[in-house]
Tab-separated table of C-alpha atoms and ligand atoms in Angstrom:
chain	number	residue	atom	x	y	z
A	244	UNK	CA	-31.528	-36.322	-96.824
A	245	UNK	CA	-33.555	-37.460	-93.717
A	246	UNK	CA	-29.693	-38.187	-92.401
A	247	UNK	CA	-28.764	-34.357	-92.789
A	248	UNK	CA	-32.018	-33.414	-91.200
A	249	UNK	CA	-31.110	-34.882	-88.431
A	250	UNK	CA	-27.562	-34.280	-87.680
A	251	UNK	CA	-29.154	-30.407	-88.164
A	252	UNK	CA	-31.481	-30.637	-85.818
A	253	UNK	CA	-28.911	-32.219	-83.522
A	254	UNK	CA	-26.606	-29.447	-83.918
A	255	UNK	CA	-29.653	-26.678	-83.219
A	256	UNK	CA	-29.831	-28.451	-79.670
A	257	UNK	CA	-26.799	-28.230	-79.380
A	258	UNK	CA	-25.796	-24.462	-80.105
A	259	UNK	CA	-29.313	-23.586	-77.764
A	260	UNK	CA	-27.745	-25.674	-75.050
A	261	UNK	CA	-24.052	-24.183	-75.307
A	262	UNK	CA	-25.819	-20.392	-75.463
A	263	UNK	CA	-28.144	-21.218	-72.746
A	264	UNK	CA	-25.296	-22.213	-70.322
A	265	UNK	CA	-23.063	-19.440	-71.465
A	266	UNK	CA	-26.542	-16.795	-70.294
A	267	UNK	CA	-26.658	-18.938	-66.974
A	268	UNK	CA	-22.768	-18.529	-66.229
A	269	UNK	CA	-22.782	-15.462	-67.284
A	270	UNK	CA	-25.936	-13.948	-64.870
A	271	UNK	CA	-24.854	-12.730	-61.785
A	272	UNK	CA	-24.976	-13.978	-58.178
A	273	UNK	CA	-27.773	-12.678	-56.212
A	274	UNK	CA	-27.561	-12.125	-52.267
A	275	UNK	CA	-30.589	-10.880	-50.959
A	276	UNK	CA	-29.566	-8.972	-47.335
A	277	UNK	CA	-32.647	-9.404	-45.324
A	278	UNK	CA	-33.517	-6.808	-42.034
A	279	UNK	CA	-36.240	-5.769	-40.063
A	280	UNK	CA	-35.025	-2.707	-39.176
A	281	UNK	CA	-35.415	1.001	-40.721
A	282	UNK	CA	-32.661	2.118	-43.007
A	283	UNK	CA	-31.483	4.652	-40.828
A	284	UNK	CA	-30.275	2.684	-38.060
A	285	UNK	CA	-26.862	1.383	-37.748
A	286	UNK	CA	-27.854	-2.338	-39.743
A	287	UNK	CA	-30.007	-0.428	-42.107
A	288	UNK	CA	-26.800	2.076	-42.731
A	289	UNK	CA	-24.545	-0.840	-42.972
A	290	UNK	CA	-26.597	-3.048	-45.497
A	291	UNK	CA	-26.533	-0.046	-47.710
A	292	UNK	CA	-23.451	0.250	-47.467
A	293	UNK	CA	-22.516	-3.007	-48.476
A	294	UNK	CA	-24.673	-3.099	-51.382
A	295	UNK	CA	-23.089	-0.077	-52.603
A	296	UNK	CA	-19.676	-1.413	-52.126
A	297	UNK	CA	-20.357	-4.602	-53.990
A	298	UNK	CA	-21.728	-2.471	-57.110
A	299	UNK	CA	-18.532	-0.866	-57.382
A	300	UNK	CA	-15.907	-3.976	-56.902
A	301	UNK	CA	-18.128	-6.559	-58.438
A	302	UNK	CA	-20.384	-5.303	-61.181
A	303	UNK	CA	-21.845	-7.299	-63.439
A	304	UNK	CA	-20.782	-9.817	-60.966
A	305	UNK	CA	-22.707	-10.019	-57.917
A	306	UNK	CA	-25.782	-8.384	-57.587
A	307	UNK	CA	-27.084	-7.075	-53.615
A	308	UNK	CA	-30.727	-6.861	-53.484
A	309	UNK	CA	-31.605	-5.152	-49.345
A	310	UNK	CA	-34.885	-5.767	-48.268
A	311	UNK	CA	-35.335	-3.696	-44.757
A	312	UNK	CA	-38.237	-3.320	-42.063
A	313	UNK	CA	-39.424	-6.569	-42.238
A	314	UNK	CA	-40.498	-6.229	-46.463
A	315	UNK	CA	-39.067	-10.278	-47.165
A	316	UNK	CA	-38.661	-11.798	-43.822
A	317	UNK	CA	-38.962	-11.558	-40.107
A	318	UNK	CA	-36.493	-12.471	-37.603
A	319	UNK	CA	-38.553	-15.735	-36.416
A	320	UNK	CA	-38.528	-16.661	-40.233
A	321	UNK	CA	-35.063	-15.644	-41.957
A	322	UNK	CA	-32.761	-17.998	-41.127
A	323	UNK	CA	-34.889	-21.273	-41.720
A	324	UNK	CA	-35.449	-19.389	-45.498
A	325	UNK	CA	-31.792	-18.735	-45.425
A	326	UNK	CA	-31.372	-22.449	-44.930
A	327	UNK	CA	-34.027	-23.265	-47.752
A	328	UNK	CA	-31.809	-20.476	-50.379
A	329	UNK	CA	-34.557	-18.304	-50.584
A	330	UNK	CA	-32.152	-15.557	-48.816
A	331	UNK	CA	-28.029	-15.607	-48.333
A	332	UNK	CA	-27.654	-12.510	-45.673
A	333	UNK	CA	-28.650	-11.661	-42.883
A	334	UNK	CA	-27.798	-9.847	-39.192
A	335	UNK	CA	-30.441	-11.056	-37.134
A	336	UNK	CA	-29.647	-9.788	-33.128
A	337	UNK	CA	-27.556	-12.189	-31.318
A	338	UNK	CA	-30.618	-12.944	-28.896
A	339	UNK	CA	-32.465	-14.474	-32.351
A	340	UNK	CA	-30.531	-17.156	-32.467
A	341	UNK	CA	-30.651	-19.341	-29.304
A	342	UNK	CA	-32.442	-22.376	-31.862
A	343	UNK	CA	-28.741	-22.692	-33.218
A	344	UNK	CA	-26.541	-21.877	-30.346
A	345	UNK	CA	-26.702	-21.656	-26.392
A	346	UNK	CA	-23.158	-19.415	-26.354
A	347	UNK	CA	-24.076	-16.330	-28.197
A	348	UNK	CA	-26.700	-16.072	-24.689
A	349	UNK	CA	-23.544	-14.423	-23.202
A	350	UNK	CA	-24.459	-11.283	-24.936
A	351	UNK	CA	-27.745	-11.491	-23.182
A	352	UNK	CA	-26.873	-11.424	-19.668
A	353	UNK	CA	-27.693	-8.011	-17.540
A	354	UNK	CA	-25.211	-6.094	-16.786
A	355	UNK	CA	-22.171	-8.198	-18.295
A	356	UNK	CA	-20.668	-5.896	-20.356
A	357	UNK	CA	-20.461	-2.330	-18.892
A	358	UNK	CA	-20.423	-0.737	-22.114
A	359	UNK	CA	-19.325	-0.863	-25.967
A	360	UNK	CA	-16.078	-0.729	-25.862
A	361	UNK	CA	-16.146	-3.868	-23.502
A	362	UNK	CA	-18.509	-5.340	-25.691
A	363	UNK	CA	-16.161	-4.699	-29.146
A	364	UNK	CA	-12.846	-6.686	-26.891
A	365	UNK	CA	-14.570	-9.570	-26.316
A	366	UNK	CA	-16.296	-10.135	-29.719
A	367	UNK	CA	-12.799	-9.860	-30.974
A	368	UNK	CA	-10.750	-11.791	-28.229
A	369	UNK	CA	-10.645	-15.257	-28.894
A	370	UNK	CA	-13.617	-16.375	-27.019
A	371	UNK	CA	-15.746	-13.681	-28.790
A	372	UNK	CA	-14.240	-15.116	-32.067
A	373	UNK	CA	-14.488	-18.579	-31.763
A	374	UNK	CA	-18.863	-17.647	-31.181
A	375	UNK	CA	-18.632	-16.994	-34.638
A	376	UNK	CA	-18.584	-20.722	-35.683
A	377	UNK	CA	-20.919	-22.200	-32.681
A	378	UNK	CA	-23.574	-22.059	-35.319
A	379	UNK	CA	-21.692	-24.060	-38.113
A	380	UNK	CA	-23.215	-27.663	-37.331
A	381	UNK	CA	-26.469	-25.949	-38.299
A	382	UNK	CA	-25.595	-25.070	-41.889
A	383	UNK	CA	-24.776	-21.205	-40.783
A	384	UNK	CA	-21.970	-19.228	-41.142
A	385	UNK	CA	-21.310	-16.198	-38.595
A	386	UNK	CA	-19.393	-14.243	-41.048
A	387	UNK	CA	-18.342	-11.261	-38.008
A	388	UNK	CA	-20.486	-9.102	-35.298
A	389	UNK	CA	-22.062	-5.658	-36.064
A	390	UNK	CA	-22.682	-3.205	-33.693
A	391	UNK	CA	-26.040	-1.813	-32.384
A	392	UNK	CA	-25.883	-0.203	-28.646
A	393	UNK	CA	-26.683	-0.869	-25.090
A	394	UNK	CA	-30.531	-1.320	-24.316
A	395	UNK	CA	-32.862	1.102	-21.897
A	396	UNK	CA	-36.028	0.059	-20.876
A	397	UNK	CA	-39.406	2.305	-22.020
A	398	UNK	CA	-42.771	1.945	-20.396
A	399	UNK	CA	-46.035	3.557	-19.855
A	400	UNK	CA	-45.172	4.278	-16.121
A	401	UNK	CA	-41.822	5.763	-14.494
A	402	UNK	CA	-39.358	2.662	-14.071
A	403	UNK	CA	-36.873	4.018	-11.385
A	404	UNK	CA	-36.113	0.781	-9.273
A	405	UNK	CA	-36.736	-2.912	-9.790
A	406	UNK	CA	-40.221	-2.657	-7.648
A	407	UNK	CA	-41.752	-0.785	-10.575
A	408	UNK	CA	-41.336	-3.267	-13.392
A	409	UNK	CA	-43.378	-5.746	-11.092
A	410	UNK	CA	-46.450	-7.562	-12.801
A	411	UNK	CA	-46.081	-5.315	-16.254
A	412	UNK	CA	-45.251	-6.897	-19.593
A	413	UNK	CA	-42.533	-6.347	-21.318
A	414	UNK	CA	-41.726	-7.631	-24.829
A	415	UNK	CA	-38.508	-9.440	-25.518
A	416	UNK	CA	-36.636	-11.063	-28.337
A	417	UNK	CA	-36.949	-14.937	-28.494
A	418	UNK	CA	-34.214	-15.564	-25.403
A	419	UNK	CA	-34.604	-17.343	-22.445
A	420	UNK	CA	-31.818	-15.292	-20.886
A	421	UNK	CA	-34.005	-12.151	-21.632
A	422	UNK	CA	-37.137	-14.066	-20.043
A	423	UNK	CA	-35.400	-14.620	-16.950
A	424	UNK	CA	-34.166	-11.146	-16.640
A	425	UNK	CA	-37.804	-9.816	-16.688
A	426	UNK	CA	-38.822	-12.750	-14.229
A	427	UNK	CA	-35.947	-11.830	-11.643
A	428	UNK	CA	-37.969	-8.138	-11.286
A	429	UNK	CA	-41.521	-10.195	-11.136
A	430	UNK	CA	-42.620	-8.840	-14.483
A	431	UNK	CA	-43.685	-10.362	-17.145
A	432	UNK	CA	-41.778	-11.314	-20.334
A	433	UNK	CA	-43.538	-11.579	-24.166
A	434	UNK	CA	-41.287	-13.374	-26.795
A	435	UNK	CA	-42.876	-11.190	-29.960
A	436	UNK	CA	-41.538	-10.099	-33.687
A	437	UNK	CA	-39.739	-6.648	-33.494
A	438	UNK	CA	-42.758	-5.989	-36.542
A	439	UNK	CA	-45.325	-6.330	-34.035
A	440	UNK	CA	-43.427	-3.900	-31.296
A	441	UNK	CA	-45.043	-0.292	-31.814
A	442	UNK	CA	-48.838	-1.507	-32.145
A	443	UNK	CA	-48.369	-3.587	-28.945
A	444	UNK	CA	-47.528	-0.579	-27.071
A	445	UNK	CA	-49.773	1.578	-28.869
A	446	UNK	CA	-52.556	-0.485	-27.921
A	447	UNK	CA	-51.315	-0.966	-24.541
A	448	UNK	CA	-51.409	-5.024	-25.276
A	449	UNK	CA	-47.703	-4.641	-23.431
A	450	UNK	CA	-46.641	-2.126	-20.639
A	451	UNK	CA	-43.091	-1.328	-22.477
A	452	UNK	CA	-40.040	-3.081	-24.006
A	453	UNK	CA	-36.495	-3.138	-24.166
A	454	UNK	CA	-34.269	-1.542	-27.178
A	455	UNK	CA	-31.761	0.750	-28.180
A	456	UNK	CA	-31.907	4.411	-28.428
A	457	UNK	CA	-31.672	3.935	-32.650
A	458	UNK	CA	-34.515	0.894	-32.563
A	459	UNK	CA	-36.682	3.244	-30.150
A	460	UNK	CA	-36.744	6.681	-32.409
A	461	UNK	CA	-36.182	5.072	-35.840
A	462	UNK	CA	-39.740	2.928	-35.178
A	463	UNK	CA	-41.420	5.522	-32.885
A	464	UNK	CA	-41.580	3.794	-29.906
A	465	UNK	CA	-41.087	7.305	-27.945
A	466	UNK	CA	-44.142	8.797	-29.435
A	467	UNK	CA	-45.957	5.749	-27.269
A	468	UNK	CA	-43.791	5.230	-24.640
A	469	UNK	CA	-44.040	8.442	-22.119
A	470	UNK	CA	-40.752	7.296	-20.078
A	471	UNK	CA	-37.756	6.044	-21.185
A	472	UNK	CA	-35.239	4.428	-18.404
A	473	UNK	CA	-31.346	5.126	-19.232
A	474	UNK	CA	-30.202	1.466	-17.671
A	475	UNK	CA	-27.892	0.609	-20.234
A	476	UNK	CA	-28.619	-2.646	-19.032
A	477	UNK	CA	-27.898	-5.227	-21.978
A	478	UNK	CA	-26.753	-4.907	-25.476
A	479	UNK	CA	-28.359	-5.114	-28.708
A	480	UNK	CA	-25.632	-6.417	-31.383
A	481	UNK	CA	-25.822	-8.127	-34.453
A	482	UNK	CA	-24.406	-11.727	-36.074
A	483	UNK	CA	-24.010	-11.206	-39.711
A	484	UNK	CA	-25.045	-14.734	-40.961
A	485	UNK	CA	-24.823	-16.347	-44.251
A	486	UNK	CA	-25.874	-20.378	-45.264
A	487	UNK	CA	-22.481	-22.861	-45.617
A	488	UNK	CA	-23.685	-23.589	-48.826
A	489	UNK	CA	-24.049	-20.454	-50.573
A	490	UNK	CA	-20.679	-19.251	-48.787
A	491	UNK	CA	-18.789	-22.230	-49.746
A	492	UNK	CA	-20.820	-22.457	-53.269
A	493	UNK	CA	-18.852	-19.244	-54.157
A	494	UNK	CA	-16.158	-18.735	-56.312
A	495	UNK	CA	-13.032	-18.072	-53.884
A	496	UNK	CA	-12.509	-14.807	-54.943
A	497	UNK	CA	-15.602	-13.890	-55.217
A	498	UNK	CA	-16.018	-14.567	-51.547
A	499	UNK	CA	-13.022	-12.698	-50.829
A	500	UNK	CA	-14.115	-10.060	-52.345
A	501	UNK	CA	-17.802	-10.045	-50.412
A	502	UNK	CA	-15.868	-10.871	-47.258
A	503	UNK	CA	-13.771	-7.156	-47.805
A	504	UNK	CA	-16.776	-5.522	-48.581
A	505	UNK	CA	-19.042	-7.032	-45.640
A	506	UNK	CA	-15.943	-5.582	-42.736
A	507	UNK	CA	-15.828	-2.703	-44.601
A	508	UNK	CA	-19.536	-2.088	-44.285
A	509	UNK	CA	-19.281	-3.293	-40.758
A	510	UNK	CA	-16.846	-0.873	-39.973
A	511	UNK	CA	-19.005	2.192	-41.238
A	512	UNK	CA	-22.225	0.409	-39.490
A	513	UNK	CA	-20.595	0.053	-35.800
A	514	UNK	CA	-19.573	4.583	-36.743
A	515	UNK	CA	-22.957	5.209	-37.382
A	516	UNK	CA	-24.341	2.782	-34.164
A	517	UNK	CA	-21.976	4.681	-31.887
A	518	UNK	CA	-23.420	8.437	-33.546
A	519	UNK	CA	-26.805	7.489	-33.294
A	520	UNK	CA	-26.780	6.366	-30.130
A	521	UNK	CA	-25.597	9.760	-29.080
A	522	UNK	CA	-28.067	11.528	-31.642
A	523	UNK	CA	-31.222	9.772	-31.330
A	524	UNK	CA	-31.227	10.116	-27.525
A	525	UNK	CA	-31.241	13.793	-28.002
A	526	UNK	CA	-34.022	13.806	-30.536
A	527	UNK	CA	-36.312	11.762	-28.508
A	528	UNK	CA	-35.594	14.258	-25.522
A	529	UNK	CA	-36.363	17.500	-28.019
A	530	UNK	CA	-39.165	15.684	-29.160
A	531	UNK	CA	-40.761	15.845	-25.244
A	532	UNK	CA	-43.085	12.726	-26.426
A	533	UNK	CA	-40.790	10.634	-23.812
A	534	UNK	CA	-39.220	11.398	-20.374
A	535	UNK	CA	-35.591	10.169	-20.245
A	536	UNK	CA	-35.184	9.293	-16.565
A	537	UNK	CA	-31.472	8.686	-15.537
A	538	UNK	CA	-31.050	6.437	-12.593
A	539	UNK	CA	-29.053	7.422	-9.302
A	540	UNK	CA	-25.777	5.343	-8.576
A	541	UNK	CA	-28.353	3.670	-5.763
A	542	UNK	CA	-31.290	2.870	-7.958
A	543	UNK	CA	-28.890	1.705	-10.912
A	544	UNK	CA	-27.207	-0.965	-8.273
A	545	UNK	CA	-31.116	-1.904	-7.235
A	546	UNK	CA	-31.016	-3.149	-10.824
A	547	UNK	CA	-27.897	-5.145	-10.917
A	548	UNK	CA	-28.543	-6.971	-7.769
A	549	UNK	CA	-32.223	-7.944	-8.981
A	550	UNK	CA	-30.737	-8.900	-12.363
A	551	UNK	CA	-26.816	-10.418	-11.687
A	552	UNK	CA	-28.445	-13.780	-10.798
A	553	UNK	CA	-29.703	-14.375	-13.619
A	554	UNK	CA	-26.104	-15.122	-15.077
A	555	UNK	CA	-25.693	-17.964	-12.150
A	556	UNK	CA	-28.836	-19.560	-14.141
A	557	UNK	CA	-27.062	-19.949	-17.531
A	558	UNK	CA	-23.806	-20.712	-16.431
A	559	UNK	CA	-24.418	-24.328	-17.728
A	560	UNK	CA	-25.518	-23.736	-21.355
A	561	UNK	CA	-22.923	-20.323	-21.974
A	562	UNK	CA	-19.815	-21.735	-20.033
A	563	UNK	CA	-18.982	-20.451	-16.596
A	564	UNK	CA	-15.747	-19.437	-17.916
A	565	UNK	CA	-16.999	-17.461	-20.831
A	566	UNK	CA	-18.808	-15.402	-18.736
A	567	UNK	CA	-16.191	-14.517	-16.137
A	568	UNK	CA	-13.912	-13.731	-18.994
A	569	UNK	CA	-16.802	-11.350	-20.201
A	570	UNK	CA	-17.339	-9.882	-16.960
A	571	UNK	CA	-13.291	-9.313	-16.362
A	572	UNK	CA	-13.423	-6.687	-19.617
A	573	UNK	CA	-15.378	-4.733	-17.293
A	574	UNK	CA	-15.452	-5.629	-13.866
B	879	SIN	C1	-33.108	-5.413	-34.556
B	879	SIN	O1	-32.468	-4.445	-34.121
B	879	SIN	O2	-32.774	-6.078	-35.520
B	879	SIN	C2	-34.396	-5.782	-33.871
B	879	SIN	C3	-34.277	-5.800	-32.397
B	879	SIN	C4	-35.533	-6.293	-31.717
B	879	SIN	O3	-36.126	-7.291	-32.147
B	879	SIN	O4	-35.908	-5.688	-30.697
């Protein structure tokens, strides 16, 4: 009797373990996309865009969970959580991630890349391409580039040549390269979170900052920012970045399937970064909060020659011949 007990109570484990590991393989994979900008940007446009593309190929699959503006975790944070598994995707800019890599810099450099479509042939040549793995002995996969736009420089006072940046602070992303391109006009760069951004200029903690014309309206910094210089002077793109585990953890079709969706979404993003770059210049100009001051052919070359050394500086960490290649797309 106390024999049958037992085998019964033996086989009760055993059906709760088999139904407990049917619910676990049967619960879907989570990938929680992780941004800090607003949803209508480019990124923002292109996260929910993959997200909706995954909940048609994969349901009951893979489930995307987008947290933007910041909600689950800033730039300086996400990709030492992504490391931990507390988030699997990411597009942090390619300044963010100088910790992992000293090549993605190139994108940094003034002046380098005249404009997107110079930008878009060498992420895909085979330097551009090759980037995408400098960040592999760190656990991180670059799983392809996203586009933002070319940067212009807002401040509280007119910036027309080099002369008037002098001695004003300027926030920057966490680059060196960006640093130095502040020093070589004598102002003064601030590595800070893109969170903090609007109340350092609306407290005038910062003189102005540089961004894109979708980063400036989407997080109002027009509205505290009266002039806005057109210098097109950098560019503002985006590594989408996963962790080697997760990536490799997945099922191979499965990642095939997230792999679609992600240059799919990618595509659509880098449409809507080339609109809004277009759009959201106008809207800052018919909102009259901001002056857009375009530069004469003189003052714009002021600019280049205070900036250009700068790439001499970093020749040794990005490769000297990375960046001539760069500079031959548009040059
Ligand atoms: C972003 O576009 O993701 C943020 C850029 C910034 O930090 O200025």
């Amino acid at each position: 009797m106390k024999r049958n007990k037992l085998v019964l109570a033996g086989l009760l484990v055993a059906v709760a373990f088999m139904a407990s590991v049917t619910i676990a393989s049967a619960a879907p994979i989570v990938i929680k996309f992780s941004h800090v900008v607003a949803e209508n940007t480019p990124k923002g446009q292109m996260a929910n865009k993959f997200k909706q593309l995954v909940d048609e190929r994969l349901a009951g699959k893979v489930v995307v969970e987008v947290f933007p503006n910041s909600q689950l975790f800033g730039d300086n944070n996400v990709l030492e959580a992504m490391l931990l598994g507390d988030v699997q995707l990411a597009a942090p800019s390619l300044s963010k991630f100088e910790k992992y890599t000293k090549s993605l810099q190139i994108f940094d450099l003034p002046f380098l890349f005249k404009d997107m479509e110079a930008v878009e042939t060498f992420q895909q040549g085979p330097i551009g391409q090759k980037m995408l793995s400098s960040i592999k002995k760190k656990g991180l996969v670059g799983l392809g580039y996203l586009h933002n736009g070319m940067k212009q420089l807002s401040a509280s006072d007119p910036l027309r040549v080099p002369a008037d940046a002098k001695n004003k602070k300027f926030r920057i992303m966490t680059s060196d390269v960006l640093a130095a391109q502040f020093e070589a006009v004598d102002a003064m760069p601030l590595k800070k979170p893109f969170s903090e951004v609007f109340t350092l200029l609306q407290t005038k903690a910062i003189d102005g900052q540089e961004n894109t014309w979708s980063n400036i309206y989407s997080k109002k910094f027009y509205e505290v920012q009266p002039y806005i210089t057109e210098t097109n002077h950098g560019v503002l793109d985006y590594l989408l970045v996963t962790s080697a585990e997760f990536w490799m953890g997945l099922p191979d079709d499965i990642r095939t399937e997230i792999k679609n969706a992600l240059d799919e979404a990618t595509l659509f993003g880098n449409e809507v970064s080339a609109q809004k770059a277009i759009a959201d210049r106008q809207k800052i100009i018919d909102s009259k909060r901001s002056e857009v001051l375009v530069l004469t052919d003189a003052e714009r070359a002021l600019w280049v020659e205070a900036m250009k050394p700068v790439w001499k500086k970093f020749e040794g960490p990005i490769g000297k011949e990375y960046i001539e290649a760069a500079a031959a797309i548009s040059y």
